[in-house]
JSON list of C-alpha atoms and ligand atoms in Angstrom, two decimals:
[
{"chain": "A", "resi": 21, "resn": "MET", "atom": "CA", "xyz": [-5.82, -0.94, -19.66]},
{"chain": "A", "resi": 22, "resn": "LYS", "atom": "CA", "xyz": [-3.90, 2.02, -18.35]},
{"chain": "A", "resi": 23, "resn": "CYS", "atom": "CA", "xyz": [-4.24, 3.04, -14.70]},
{"chain": "A", "resi": 24, "resn": "SER", "atom": "CA", "xyz": [-6.89, 5.76, -14.45]},
{"chain": "A", "resi": 25, "resn": "GLN", "atom": "CA", "xyz": [-5.17, 7.16, -11.35]},
{"chain": "A", "resi": 26, "resn": "CYS", "atom": "CA", "xyz": [-8.41, 7.20, -9.38]},
{"chain": "A", "resi": 27, "resn": "GLY", "atom": "CA", "xyz": [-6.34, 6.56, -6.25]},
{"chain": "A", "resi": 28, "resn": "VAL", "atom": "CA", "xyz": [-8.93, 4.19, -4.78]},
{"chain": "A", "resi": 29, "resn": "CYS", "atom": "CA", "xyz": [-6.49, 1.31, -4.27]},
{"chain": "A", "resi": 30, "resn": "CYS", "atom": "CA", "xyz": [-4.21, 3.66, -2.32]},
{"chain": "A", "resi": 31, "resn": "ARG", "atom": "CA", "xyz": [-7.14, 4.47, -0.04]},
{"chain": "A", "resi": 32, "resn": "LEU", "atom": "CA", "xyz": [-8.48, 1.00, 0.56]},
{"chain": "A", "resi": 33, "resn": "PHE", "atom": "CA", "xyz": [-5.54, -1.28, 1.20]},
{"chain": "A", "resi": 34, "resn": "LEU", "atom": "CA", "xyz": [-2.80, -1.51, 3.77]},
{"chain": "A", "resi": 35, "resn": "ILE", "atom": "CA", "xyz": [0.67, -1.74, 2.29]},
{"chain": "A", "resi": 36, "resn": "ASN", "atom": "CA", "xyz": [3.10, -4.16, 3.90]},
{"chain": "A", "resi": 37, "resn": "LEU", "atom": "CA", "xyz": [6.77, -3.41, 3.39]},
{"chain": "A", "resi": 38, "resn": "THR", "atom": "CA", "xyz": [9.24, -6.17, 2.71]},
{"chain": "A", "resi": 39, "resn": "GLU", "atom": "CA", "xyz": [11.95, -6.69, 5.31]},
{"chain": "A", "resi": 40, "resn": "GLU", "atom": "CA", "xyz": [14.47, -4.86, 3.13]},
{"chain": "A", "resi": 41, "resn": "GLU", "atom": "CA", "xyz": [12.11, -1.93, 2.63]},
{"chain": "A", "resi": 42, "resn": "TYR", "atom": "CA", "xyz": [11.28, -1.81, 6.33]},
{"chain": "A", "resi": 43, "resn": "ARG", "atom": "CA", "xyz": [14.93, -1.89, 7.38]},
{"chain": "A", "resi": 44, "resn": "SER", "atom": "CA", "xyz": [15.85, 0.78, 4.83]},
{"chain": "A", "resi": 45, "resn": "GLY", "atom": "CA", "xyz": [14.04, 3.38, 6.93]},
{"chain": "A", "resi": 46, "resn": "LYS", "atom": "CA", "xyz": [12.99, 5.13, 3.71]},
{"chain": "A", "resi": 47, "resn": "TYR", "atom": "CA", "xyz": [9.27, 4.78, 4.31]},
{"chain": "A", "resi": 48, "resn": "LYS", "atom": "CA", "xyz": [6.90, 6.25, 6.86]},
{"chain": "A", "resi": 49, "resn": "THR", "atom": "CA", "xyz": [5.32, 3.43, 8.82]},
{"chain": "A", "resi": 50, "resn": "MET", "atom": "CA", "xyz": [2.49, 3.06, 11.31]},
{"chain": "A", "resi": 51, "resn": "PHE", "atom": "CA", "xyz": [4.76, 3.03, 14.38]},
{"chain": "A", "resi": 52, "resn": "ASP", "atom": "CA", "xyz": [7.49, 5.49, 15.20]},
{"chain": "A", "resi": 53, "resn": "GLU", "atom": "CA", "xyz": [9.27, 2.71, 17.07]},
{"chain": "A", "resi": 54, "resn": "PHE", "atom": "CA", "xyz": [11.45, 0.39, 14.97]},
{"chain": "A", "resi": 55, "resn": "VAL", "atom": "CA", "xyz": [10.87, -3.32, 15.63]},
{"chain": "A", "resi": 56, "resn": "ASP", "atom": "CA", "xyz": [14.13, -5.12, 14.90]},
{"chain": "A", "resi": 57, "resn": "ASP", "atom": "CA", "xyz": [12.68, -8.64, 14.71]},
{"chain": "A", "resi": 58, "resn": "PHE", "atom": "CA", "xyz": [10.93, -8.57, 11.34]},
{"chain": "A", "resi": 59, "resn": "GLU", "atom": "CA", "xyz": [8.59, -11.46, 12.18]},
{"chain": "A", "resi": 60, "resn": "GLU", "atom": "CA", "xyz": [7.41, -9.50, 15.16]},
{"chain": "A", "resi": 61, "resn": "ALA", "atom": "CA", "xyz": [7.18, -6.33, 13.07]},
{"chain": "A", "resi": 62, "resn": "GLU", "atom": "CA", "xyz": [4.86, -8.18, 10.68]},
{"chain": "A", "resi": 63, "resn": "LEU", "atom": "CA", "xyz": [2.80, -9.57, 13.55]},
{"chain": "A", "resi": 64, "resn": "VAL", "atom": "CA", "xyz": [2.17, -6.18, 15.11]},
{"chain": "A", "resi": 65, "resn": "GLY", "atom": "CA", "xyz": [1.89, -4.34, 11.78]},
{"chain": "A", "resi": 66, "resn": "ALA", "atom": "CA", "xyz": [4.96, -2.18, 12.26]},
{"chain": "A", "resi": 67, "resn": "ASN", "atom": "CA", "xyz": [5.92, -2.72, 8.61]},
{"chain": "A", "resi": 68, "resn": "ILE", "atom": "CA", "xyz": [2.69, -1.21, 7.31]},
{"chain": "A", "resi": 69, "resn": "LEU", "atom": "CA", "xyz": [2.86, 2.14, 5.54]},
{"chain": "A", "resi": 70, "resn": "GLU", "atom": "CA", "xyz": [1.47, 5.03, 7.51]},
{"chain": "A", "resi": 71, "resn": "GLN", "atom": "CA", "xyz": [-2.02, 6.22, 6.66]},
{"chain": "A", "resi": 72, "resn": "LYS", "atom": "CA", "xyz": [-3.52, 9.68, 6.79]},
{"chain": "A", "resi": 73, "resn": "GLU", "atom": "CA", "xyz": [-6.55, 10.39, 8.95]},
{"chain": "A", "resi": 74, "resn": "ASP", "atom": "CA", "xyz": [-8.86, 9.49, 6.08]},
{"chain": "A", "resi": 75, "resn": "LYS", "atom": "CA", "xyz": [-7.09, 6.09, 5.86]},
{"chain": "A", "resi": 76, "resn": "SER", "atom": "CA", "xyz": [-5.42, 6.86, 2.54]},
{"chain": "A", "resi": 77, "resn": "CYS", "atom": "CA", "xyz": [-1.75, 6.13, 2.07]},
{"chain": "A", "resi": 78, "resn": "ILE", "atom": "CA", "xyz": [0.56, 8.77, 3.47]},
{"chain": "A", "resi": 79, "resn": "TYR", "atom": "CA", "xyz": [2.17, 9.06, 0.02]},
{"chain": "A", "resi": 80, "resn": "LEU", "atom": "CA", "xyz": [-1.03, 9.67, -1.95]},
{"chain": "A", "resi": 81, "resn": "GLU", "atom": "CA", "xyz": [-1.18, 13.29, -3.10]},
{"chain": "A", "resi": 82, "resn": "ASP", "atom": "CA", "xyz": [-3.95, 14.51, -5.42]},
{"chain": "A", "resi": 83, "resn": "ASN", "atom": "CA", "xyz": [-4.67, 10.89, -6.35]},
{"chain": "A", "resi": 84, "resn": "ILE", "atom": "CA", "xyz": [-1.07, 10.37, -7.44]},
{"chain": "A", "resi": 85, "resn": "CYS", "atom": "CA", "xyz": [1.63, 8.40, -5.71]},
{"chain": "A", "resi": 86, "resn": "SER", "atom": "CA", "xyz": [4.24, 10.94, -4.66]},
{"chain": "A", "resi": 87, "resn": "ILE", "atom": "CA", "xyz": [6.93, 8.25, -4.50]},
{"chain": "A", "resi": 88, "resn": "HIS", "atom": "CA", "xyz": [5.93, 6.34, -7.62]},
{"chain": "A", "resi": 89, "resn": "PRO", "atom": "CA", "xyz": [9.44, 5.43, -8.88]},
{"chain": "A", "resi": 90, "resn": "ASN", "atom": "CA", "xyz": [10.28, 4.17, -5.38]},
{"chain": "A", "resi": 91, "resn": "ARG", "atom": "CA", "xyz": [6.92, 2.75, -4.35]},
{"chain": "A", "resi": 92, "resn": "PRO", "atom": "CA", "xyz": [7.00, -0.46, -2.28]},
{"chain": "A", "resi": 93, "resn": "GLN", "atom": "CA", "xyz": [7.01, -3.87, -3.94]},
{"chain": "A", "resi": 94, "resn": "SER", "atom": "CA", "xyz": [3.44, -4.52, -2.72]},
{"chain": "A", "resi": 95, "resn": "CYS", "atom": "CA", "xyz": [2.16, -1.64, -4.84]},
{"chain": "A", "resi": 96, "resn": "ARG", "atom": "CA", "xyz": [3.89, -2.63, -8.06]},
{"chain": "A", "resi": 97, "resn": "PRO", "atom": "CA", "xyz": [2.02, -5.65, -9.47]},
{"chain": "A", "resi": 98, "resn": "PHE", "atom": "CA", "xyz": [-1.49, -4.40, -8.78]},
{"chain": "A", "resi": 99, "resn": "PHE", "atom": "CA", "xyz": [-3.72, -3.02, -11.53]},
{"chain": "A", "resi": 100, "resn": "CYS", "atom": "CA", "xyz": [-7.49, -2.99, -11.18]},
{"chain": "A", "resi": 101, "resn": "SER", "atom": "CA", "xyz": [-7.69, -4.22, -14.77]},
{"chain": "A", "resi": 102, "resn": "SER", "atom": "CA", "xyz": [-5.77, -7.38, -13.82]},
{"chain": "A", "resi": 103, "resn": "GLN", "atom": "CA", "xyz": [-7.32, -10.74, -14.59]},
{"chain": "A", "resi": 104, "resn": "GLU", "atom": "CA", "xyz": [-5.23, -12.54, -11.98]},
{"chain": "A", "resi": 105, "resn": "ASP", "atom": "CA", "xyz": [-7.23, -14.47, -9.39]},
{"chain": "A", "resi": 106, "resn": "LYS", "atom": "CA", "xyz": [-5.13, -13.17, -6.50]},
{"chain": "A", "resi": 107, "resn": "PHE", "atom": "CA", "xyz": [-6.42, -9.64, -7.15]},
{"chain": "A", "resi": 108, "resn": "LYS", "atom": "CA", "xyz": [-10.09, -10.56, -7.59]},
{"chain": "A", "resi": 109, "resn": "THR", "atom": "CA", "xyz": [-11.21, -9.64, -4.06]},
{"chain": "A", "resi": 110, "resn": "MET", "atom": "CA", "xyz": [-9.28, -6.38, -4.11]},
{"chain": "A", "resi": 111, "resn": "ILE", "atom": "CA", "xyz": [-10.82, -5.41, -7.44]},
{"chain": "A", "resi": 112, "resn": "GLU", "atom": "CA", "xyz": [-14.31, -6.22, -6.12]},
{"chain": "A", "resi": 113, "resn": "LYS", "atom": "CA", "xyz": [-13.68, -3.94, -3.13]},
{"chain": "A", "resi": 114, "resn": "ILE", "atom": "CA", "xyz": [-12.56, -1.14, -5.45]},
{"chain": "A", "resi": 115, "resn": "MET", "atom": "CA", "xyz": [-15.70, -1.51, -7.58]},
{"chain": "A", "resi": 116, "resn": "LEU", "atom": "CA", "xyz": [-17.93, -1.45, -4.47]},
{"chain": "A", "resi": 117, "resn": "TYR", "atom": "CA", "xyz": [-16.15, 1.67, -3.22]},
{"chain": "A", "resi": 118, "resn": "LYS", "atom": "CA", "xyz": [-16.69, 3.40, -6.56]},
{"chain": "A", "resi": 119, "resn": "GLU", "atom": "CA", "xyz": [-20.39, 2.55, -6.56]},
{"chain": "A", "resi": 120, "resn": "LYS", "atom": "CA", "xyz": [-20.92, 4.32, -3.20]},
{"chain": "B", "resi": 22, "resn": "SF4", "atom": "S1", "xyz": [3.03, 4.02, -1.93]},
{"chain": "B", "resi": 22, "resn": "SF4", "atom": "FE1", "xyz": [2.10, 5.02, -3.66]},
{"chain": "B", "resi": 22, "resn": "SF4", "atom": "S2", "xyz": [1.22, 3.34, -4.92]},
{"chain": "B", "resi": 22, "resn": "SF4", "atom": "FE2", "xyz": [1.61, 2.54, -2.86]},
{"chain": "B", "resi": 22, "resn": "SF4", "atom": "S3", "xyz": [-0.32, 2.82, -1.76]},
{"chain": "B", "resi": 22, "resn": "SF4", "atom": "FE3", "xyz": [0.96, 4.62, -1.33]},
{"chain": "B", "resi": 22, "resn": "SF4", "atom": "S4", "xyz": [0.33, 6.15, -2.84]},
{"chain": "B", "resi": 22, "resn": "SF4", "atom": "FE4", "xyz": [-0.41, 4.14, -3.55]}
]
């Protein structure tokens, strides 16, 4: 199934950058301060993409990812039509959100 571009997944989930992505400085993250020790950055959440006031991803514009070709690795494998077990809970949360 093709992505319907509802944008719900980009509103519900925090996106963790990989170390390479975090060090690249290309992405807006939760903290202005850069945490050099990546383990510590993960612990405190410094490698998480910034969110807007409504908790949606800073890069979500009109339900479309404004950086789609360069979106983080965490965003790439997820489709709400996936049958993979690892996405089951996320998909359930999306369905609950849509029912509200
Ligand atoms: S980077 Fe793009 S795909 Fe990833 S959560 Fe943000 S808007 Fe969605």
